[in-house]
């Protein structure tokens, strides 16, 4: 049997963290088994579904590398197939037309509530509804009235539902639109889905879908319902907890493989291992290792995971996305400096690519002003001679590698019997605008000789213009 999984988002909003984890787990199951991963867009909610949301979902999956083997399929393209199954159900007695008005249904539920009963459709049209002129009926599924449905869930274990608790759900609205549970059951059968992996908010839908599949004579897939992802405060994840769309994490400077690593570990584990490559997750992931309890999002742990991946990545892998973030910060030509060198100098100092870019803008834009505290300490009349001595030594250097610069500055410090910091800190503030930068030899090497000398002259002029003390 070929393993076939699916990710079936509704385009009524952006692709969020919970959806990404569902897609990831479904993708991993298919990849590990050499199976097929299907993308299905469940867009039957025509009022709330938007083309923008569809585009954002597909773009998000592409950025993450969760590429589908088949699809995207759209439910709105499959209406003729749904009509065909509904007609079959009506002929076989698995469905019936219901002419009940909204007012009748409201009155029925109110009476049930008054009797302390569970509000549900009482099946009054099930055994021969009276046709009402001018009324377009809905179509209801004739759910079995006795027995039970057992959901054999790979995460939660067997879950039992009594058919007597399940009412006859509507499968076709009066406006001609088929409903969610019906479409899902038809699609899962037609697309030969073997494993349905989704959030545990769908558990109550599963017995209904199993009964629909049984009425079609279809073999049921295997189910795995994933626990919710909660916010850091333990409540349901929402807008107030931060990013709504997965693409916001791209804008925040996260690597796709790091985000997948973090989400993979959110509810799944393999011993004490924290950092996984995509290939490792494919080879190790097993639904039997998924936790039953909900997991809470931890932004600090997510950022730490991203930093670990940045530190393990090649400079070539990080250079292109770093350039994008630099451009977003106003750097017109990120290639004018060695992006590889910037990555190597900065990747252990930043948790995201955006942080790295923000800390690297000074490589492209000379300081418009100096950080007050740093300038007050390191750009003074007392430090001016050190800047001038360093400038002369740097101008005379034969090579301009980090090692050349390091040896020259160490030689200066030794010859004047001072610490390296006595020279390096004024240099750092002069070229970077503040007291924080990568090691001074790497910083100057990346900037290039001409730029360094120009910035030193600017700093010397700044000091010369200071009021006498």
Coordinates of C-alpha atoms in Angstrom, one line a residue, residues 131-447:
X131 CA -42.8 18.7 -0.4
X132 CA -43.4 22.4 0.0
X133 CA -43.9 24.5 -3.0
X134 CA -41.4 27.4 -3.4
X135 CA -39.1 25.9 -0.7
X136 CA -35.7 24.6 -1.8
X137 CA -34.9 21.7 0.6
X138 CA -31.5 20.8 2.1
X139 CA -30.2 17.3 1.8
X140 CA -29.5 15.4 5.0
X141 CA -27.4 12.3 5.6
X142 CA -29.4 9.4 7.2
X143 CA -26.9 8.7 9.9
X144 CA -27.2 5.2 11.5
X145 CA -29.5 5.3 14.5
X146 CA -27.9 2.6 16.6
X147 CA -24.5 1.1 17.2
X148 CA -21.3 3.0 17.6
X149 CA -18.4 4.4 15.7
X150 CA -14.9 3.6 16.9
X151 CA -12.1 6.0 15.8
X152 CA -8.8 4.2 16.0
X153 CA -6.6 7.2 16.5
X154 CA -2.8 6.8 16.3
X155 CA -2.3 9.6 18.9
X156 CA -5.2 9.3 21.3
X157 CA -6.0 5.6 21.0
X158 CA -9.5 4.3 20.4
X159 CA -12.3 6.9 20.7
X160 CA -15.9 5.6 20.8
X161 CA -19.0 7.6 19.6
X162 CA -22.6 6.4 19.9
X163 CA -24.5 6.9 16.7
X164 CA -27.6 7.9 18.7
X165 CA -25.6 11.0 19.7
X166 CA -25.0 12.0 16.0
X167 CA -27.8 13.7 14.2
X168 CA -28.6 13.7 10.5
X169 CA -26.2 16.3 9.3
X170 CA -26.8 18.5 6.2
X171 CA -24.7 17.5 3.3
X172 CA -26.2 19.9 0.7
X173 CA -27.4 23.4 1.6
X174 CA -30.4 24.9 0.0
X175 CA -28.1 27.3 -1.9
X176 CA -26.6 24.2 -3.7
X177 CA -23.3 24.2 -1.7
X178 CA -22.2 20.9 -0.3
X179 CA -21.0 20.9 3.3
X180 CA -17.6 20.4 4.9
X181 CA -17.8 16.9 6.4
X182 CA -19.4 15.5 3.2
X183 CA -16.8 17.0 0.9
X184 CA -14.0 15.8 3.1
X185 CA -15.2 12.2 3.1
X186 CA -15.7 12.2 -0.7
X187 CA -12.3 13.7 -1.3
X188 CA -10.4 11.5 1.1
X189 CA -11.9 8.4 -0.7
X190 CA -11.4 9.7 -4.2
X191 CA -7.8 10.8 -3.5
X192 CA -7.1 7.5 -1.8
X193 CA -5.9 9.1 1.4
X194 CA -4.5 6.4 3.7
X195 CA -3.6 8.7 6.7
X196 CA -5.6 11.7 7.9
X197 CA -3.4 13.8 10.1
X198 CA -5.0 16.9 11.5
X199 CA -5.7 18.9 14.7
X200 CA -7.7 17.4 17.5
X201 CA -10.4 20.1 17.0
X202 CA -11.6 17.7 14.2
X203 CA -12.1 14.7 16.5
X204 CA -15.9 15.3 16.6
X205 CA -16.0 15.4 12.8
X206 CA -14.4 12.0 12.4
X207 CA -17.3 9.7 13.3
X208 CA -19.5 11.6 10.9
X209 CA -17.0 11.2 8.1
X210 CA -16.5 7.6 9.0
X211 CA -20.3 7.0 8.6
X212 CA -20.3 8.9 5.3
X213 CA -17.4 6.8 4.0
X214 CA -19.2 3.6 5.1
X215 CA -22.3 4.7 3.2
X216 CA -20.0 5.1 0.1
X217 CA -18.6 1.6 0.6
X218 CA -15.2 3.2 1.0
X219 CA -12.3 2.0 3.2
X220 CA -11.6 4.4 6.1
X221 CA -8.2 6.0 6.3
X222 CA -6.1 5.9 9.5
X223 CA -6.5 8.9 11.7
X224 CA -4.1 10.9 13.9
X225 CA -5.4 13.9 15.7
X226 CA -2.7 16.3 16.9
X227 CA -3.1 18.2 20.2
X228 CA -3.4 22.0 20.0
X229 CA -0.6 24.5 20.1
X230 CA -1.2 27.0 22.9
X231 CA 0.2 30.5 23.4
X232 CA 3.0 31.1 25.8
X233 CA 0.4 31.9 28.5
X234 CA -1.3 28.5 28.1
X235 CA -4.3 29.9 26.3
X236 CA -5.5 29.2 22.8
X237 CA -3.1 30.6 20.2
X238 CA -4.4 33.9 18.8
X239 CA -3.4 37.2 17.2
X240 CA -2.3 38.6 20.5
X241 CA 0.5 36.0 20.7
X242 CA 2.3 37.4 17.7
X243 CA 2.6 36.3 14.1
X244 CA -0.6 35.3 12.4
X245 CA 0.8 34.1 9.1
X246 CA 3.8 31.8 8.7
X247 CA 5.2 34.3 6.2
X248 CA 5.6 36.8 9.1
X249 CA 8.2 34.5 10.4
X250 CA 10.0 34.8 7.1
X251 CA 9.9 38.6 7.5
X252 CA 11.1 38.3 11.0
X253 CA 14.3 36.5 9.8
X254 CA 13.6 32.9 10.6
X255 CA 15.1 30.1 8.4
X256 CA 12.4 27.7 7.1
X257 CA 14.3 24.6 8.3
X258 CA 14.7 26.1 11.8
X259 CA 10.9 26.8 12.0
X260 CA 10.1 23.3 10.9
X261 CA 12.6 21.9 13.4
X262 CA 11.0 23.9 16.2
X263 CA 7.4 22.9 15.2
X264 CA 8.5 19.3 14.7
X265 CA 9.7 19.2 18.3
X266 CA 6.4 20.9 19.5
X267 CA 4.6 17.7 20.4
X268 CA 7.1 15.2 19.1
X269 CA 10.4 14.1 20.4
X270 CA 13.3 11.7 19.7
X271 CA 15.2 11.2 22.9
X272 CA 16.8 14.4 24.1
X273 CA 17.8 15.7 20.6
X274 CA 16.8 19.3 20.0
X275 CA 18.3 20.2 16.6
X276 CA 17.3 18.2 13.5
X277 CA 18.0 18.6 9.8
X278 CA 15.0 18.0 7.5
X279 CA 16.5 14.6 6.5
X280 CA 16.8 13.6 10.1
X281 CA 13.2 14.4 10.8
X282 CA 12.2 12.4 7.8
X283 CA 14.1 9.3 8.9
X284 CA 13.1 9.6 12.6
X285 CA 9.5 10.9 12.7
X286 CA 6.9 8.5 13.9
X287 CA 3.3 9.3 14.8
X288 CA 3.5 7.0 17.8
X289 CA 5.9 9.4 19.4
X290 CA 3.5 12.4 19.2
X291 CA 2.4 13.6 22.6
X292 CA -1.3 13.5 23.6
X293 CA -1.2 16.8 25.5
X294 CA -1.1 20.3 24.1
X295 CA 2.2 22.1 23.6
X296 CA 2.8 25.8 24.3
X297 CA 4.6 28.1 21.9
X298 CA 7.9 29.4 23.3
X299 CA 9.3 32.3 21.3
X300 CA 12.6 32.2 23.1
X301 CA 13.1 28.5 22.3
X302 CA 12.0 29.2 18.7
X303 CA 14.7 32.0 18.4
X304 CA 17.3 29.7 20.0
X305 CA 16.5 27.0 17.5
X306 CA 16.9 29.4 14.7
X307 CA 20.2 30.6 16.0
X308 CA 21.5 27.0 16.2
X309 CA 20.6 26.5 12.5
X310 CA 22.2 29.7 11.5
X311 CA 25.4 28.7 13.3
X312 CA 25.4 25.3 11.5
X313 CA 24.5 26.7 8.1
X314 CA 27.0 27.6 5.4
X315 CA 27.6 31.2 4.7
X316 CA 26.4 30.6 1.1
X317 CA 23.1 29.4 2.4
X318 CA 22.5 32.5 4.5
X319 CA 23.8 35.1 2.2
X320 CA 20.8 35.4 -0.1
X321 CA 18.1 35.7 2.6
X322 CA 20.4 38.1 4.5
X323 CA 20.6 40.3 1.4
X324 CA 16.8 40.5 1.3
X325 CA 16.7 41.7 4.9
X326 CA 19.5 44.2 4.2
X327 CA 17.5 45.6 1.2
X328 CA 14.5 45.9 3.5
X329 CA 16.6 48.1 5.7
X330 CA 17.6 50.4 2.9
X331 CA 20.8 48.8 1.7
X332 CA 20.6 49.3 -2.1
X333 CA 23.4 46.9 -3.0
X334 CA 24.2 44.2 -0.4
X335 CA 26.7 42.6 -2.7
X336 CA 29.1 45.6 -2.4
X337 CA 30.4 43.9 0.7
X338 CA 31.2 40.2 1.1
X339 CA 28.0 38.7 2.4
X340 CA 29.8 35.5 3.2
X341 CA 32.2 37.4 5.4
X342 CA 29.4 39.2 7.1
X343 CA 27.6 36.0 7.8
X344 CA 30.7 34.4 9.3
X345 CA 31.3 37.5 11.5
X346 CA 27.7 37.9 12.7
X347 CA 26.0 34.5 12.8
X348 CA 26.9 33.7 16.4
X349 CA 25.8 37.2 17.5
X350 CA 22.2 37.2 16.1
X351 CA 19.2 34.9 16.6
X352 CA 17.5 35.8 13.3
X353 CA 18.5 37.1 9.9
X354 CA 16.7 40.3 10.6
X355 CA 18.8 40.8 13.7
X356 CA 21.9 40.0 11.7
X357 CA 20.9 42.5 9.0
X358 CA 20.1 45.3 11.6
X359 CA 23.6 44.7 13.1
X360 CA 25.2 44.8 9.7
X361 CA 23.8 48.0 8.2
X362 CA 26.9 49.9 9.3
X363 CA 29.0 47.9 6.8
X364 CA 27.1 49.8 4.1
X365 CA 26.2 53.1 5.7
X366 CA 28.8 55.2 7.5
X367 CA 27.5 56.3 10.9
X368 CA 25.4 59.5 10.6
X369 CA 26.0 60.0 14.3
X370 CA 27.8 58.2 17.1
X371 CA 26.2 56.4 20.0
X372 CA 26.4 59.0 22.8
X373 CA 27.9 56.9 25.6
X374 CA 30.4 55.2 23.4
X375 CA 31.5 58.4 21.7
X376 CA 31.8 60.1 25.1
X377 CA 34.2 57.4 26.2
X378 CA 36.1 56.5 23.0
X379 CA 36.0 59.5 20.7
X380 CA 37.8 62.1 22.7
X381 CA 40.9 64.3 22.6
X382 CA 42.7 61.6 24.6
X383 CA 41.9 58.9 22.0
X384 CA 42.6 61.0 18.9
X385 CA 46.3 60.1 18.8
X386 CA 45.4 56.4 18.8
X387 CA 43.0 56.9 15.9
X388 CA 45.7 58.8 14.0
X389 CA 48.4 56.2 14.7
X390 CA 46.1 53.3 13.8
X391 CA 45.1 55.1 10.5
X392 CA 48.7 55.5 9.5
X393 CA 49.5 51.9 10.2
X394 CA 46.4 50.7 8.4
X395 CA 47.2 52.8 5.4
X396 CA 50.6 51.3 5.1
X397 CA 49.5 47.7 5.3
X398 CA 50.6 45.5 2.4
X399 CA 47.6 43.1 2.7
X400 CA 44.0 43.7 3.9
X401 CA 43.0 40.4 5.4
X402 CA 41.7 40.0 9.0
X403 CA 45.0 38.4 10.0
X404 CA 47.0 41.3 8.5
X405 CA 44.9 43.8 10.4
X406 CA 45.1 41.8 13.6
X407 CA 48.8 41.6 13.5
X408 CA 49.2 45.3 12.7
X409 CA 47.0 46.4 15.6
X410 CA 48.6 43.9 18.1
X411 CA 52.0 45.2 17.0
X412 CA 50.9 48.8 17.6
X413 CA 49.6 48.0 21.1
X414 CA 52.7 46.1 22.0
X415 CA 55.0 48.9 20.7
X416 CA 53.1 51.5 22.8
X417 CA 52.8 49.2 25.8
X418 CA 49.0 49.4 25.9
X419 CA 46.2 46.9 25.7
X420 CA 44.7 46.1 22.3
X421 CA 41.3 47.5 23.5
X422 CA 42.9 50.9 24.0
X423 CA 43.2 51.1 20.2
X424 CA 40.4 48.7 19.1
X425 CA 37.5 50.4 20.9
X426 CA 38.1 53.9 19.4
X427 CA 38.4 52.3 16.0
X428 CA 35.2 50.3 16.5
X429 CA 33.2 53.4 17.5
X430 CA 34.7 55.4 14.6
X431 CA 33.8 52.8 11.9
X432 CA 30.6 51.2 13.4
X433 CA 29.1 54.2 15.3
X434 CA 28.9 52.3 18.6
X435 CA 30.7 50.0 20.9
X436 CA 29.4 46.7 19.5
X437 CA 30.6 45.0 16.3
X438 CA 32.2 41.8 15.3
X439 CA 36.0 41.5 16.2
X440 CA 37.7 44.6 15.0
X441 CA 40.0 42.8 12.5
X442 CA 37.0 41.1 10.8
X443 CA 35.0 44.4 10.9
X444 CA 37.8 46.4 9.2
X445 CA 38.5 43.6 6.7
X446 CA 34.9 43.6 5.6
X447 CA 34.7 47.4 5.3

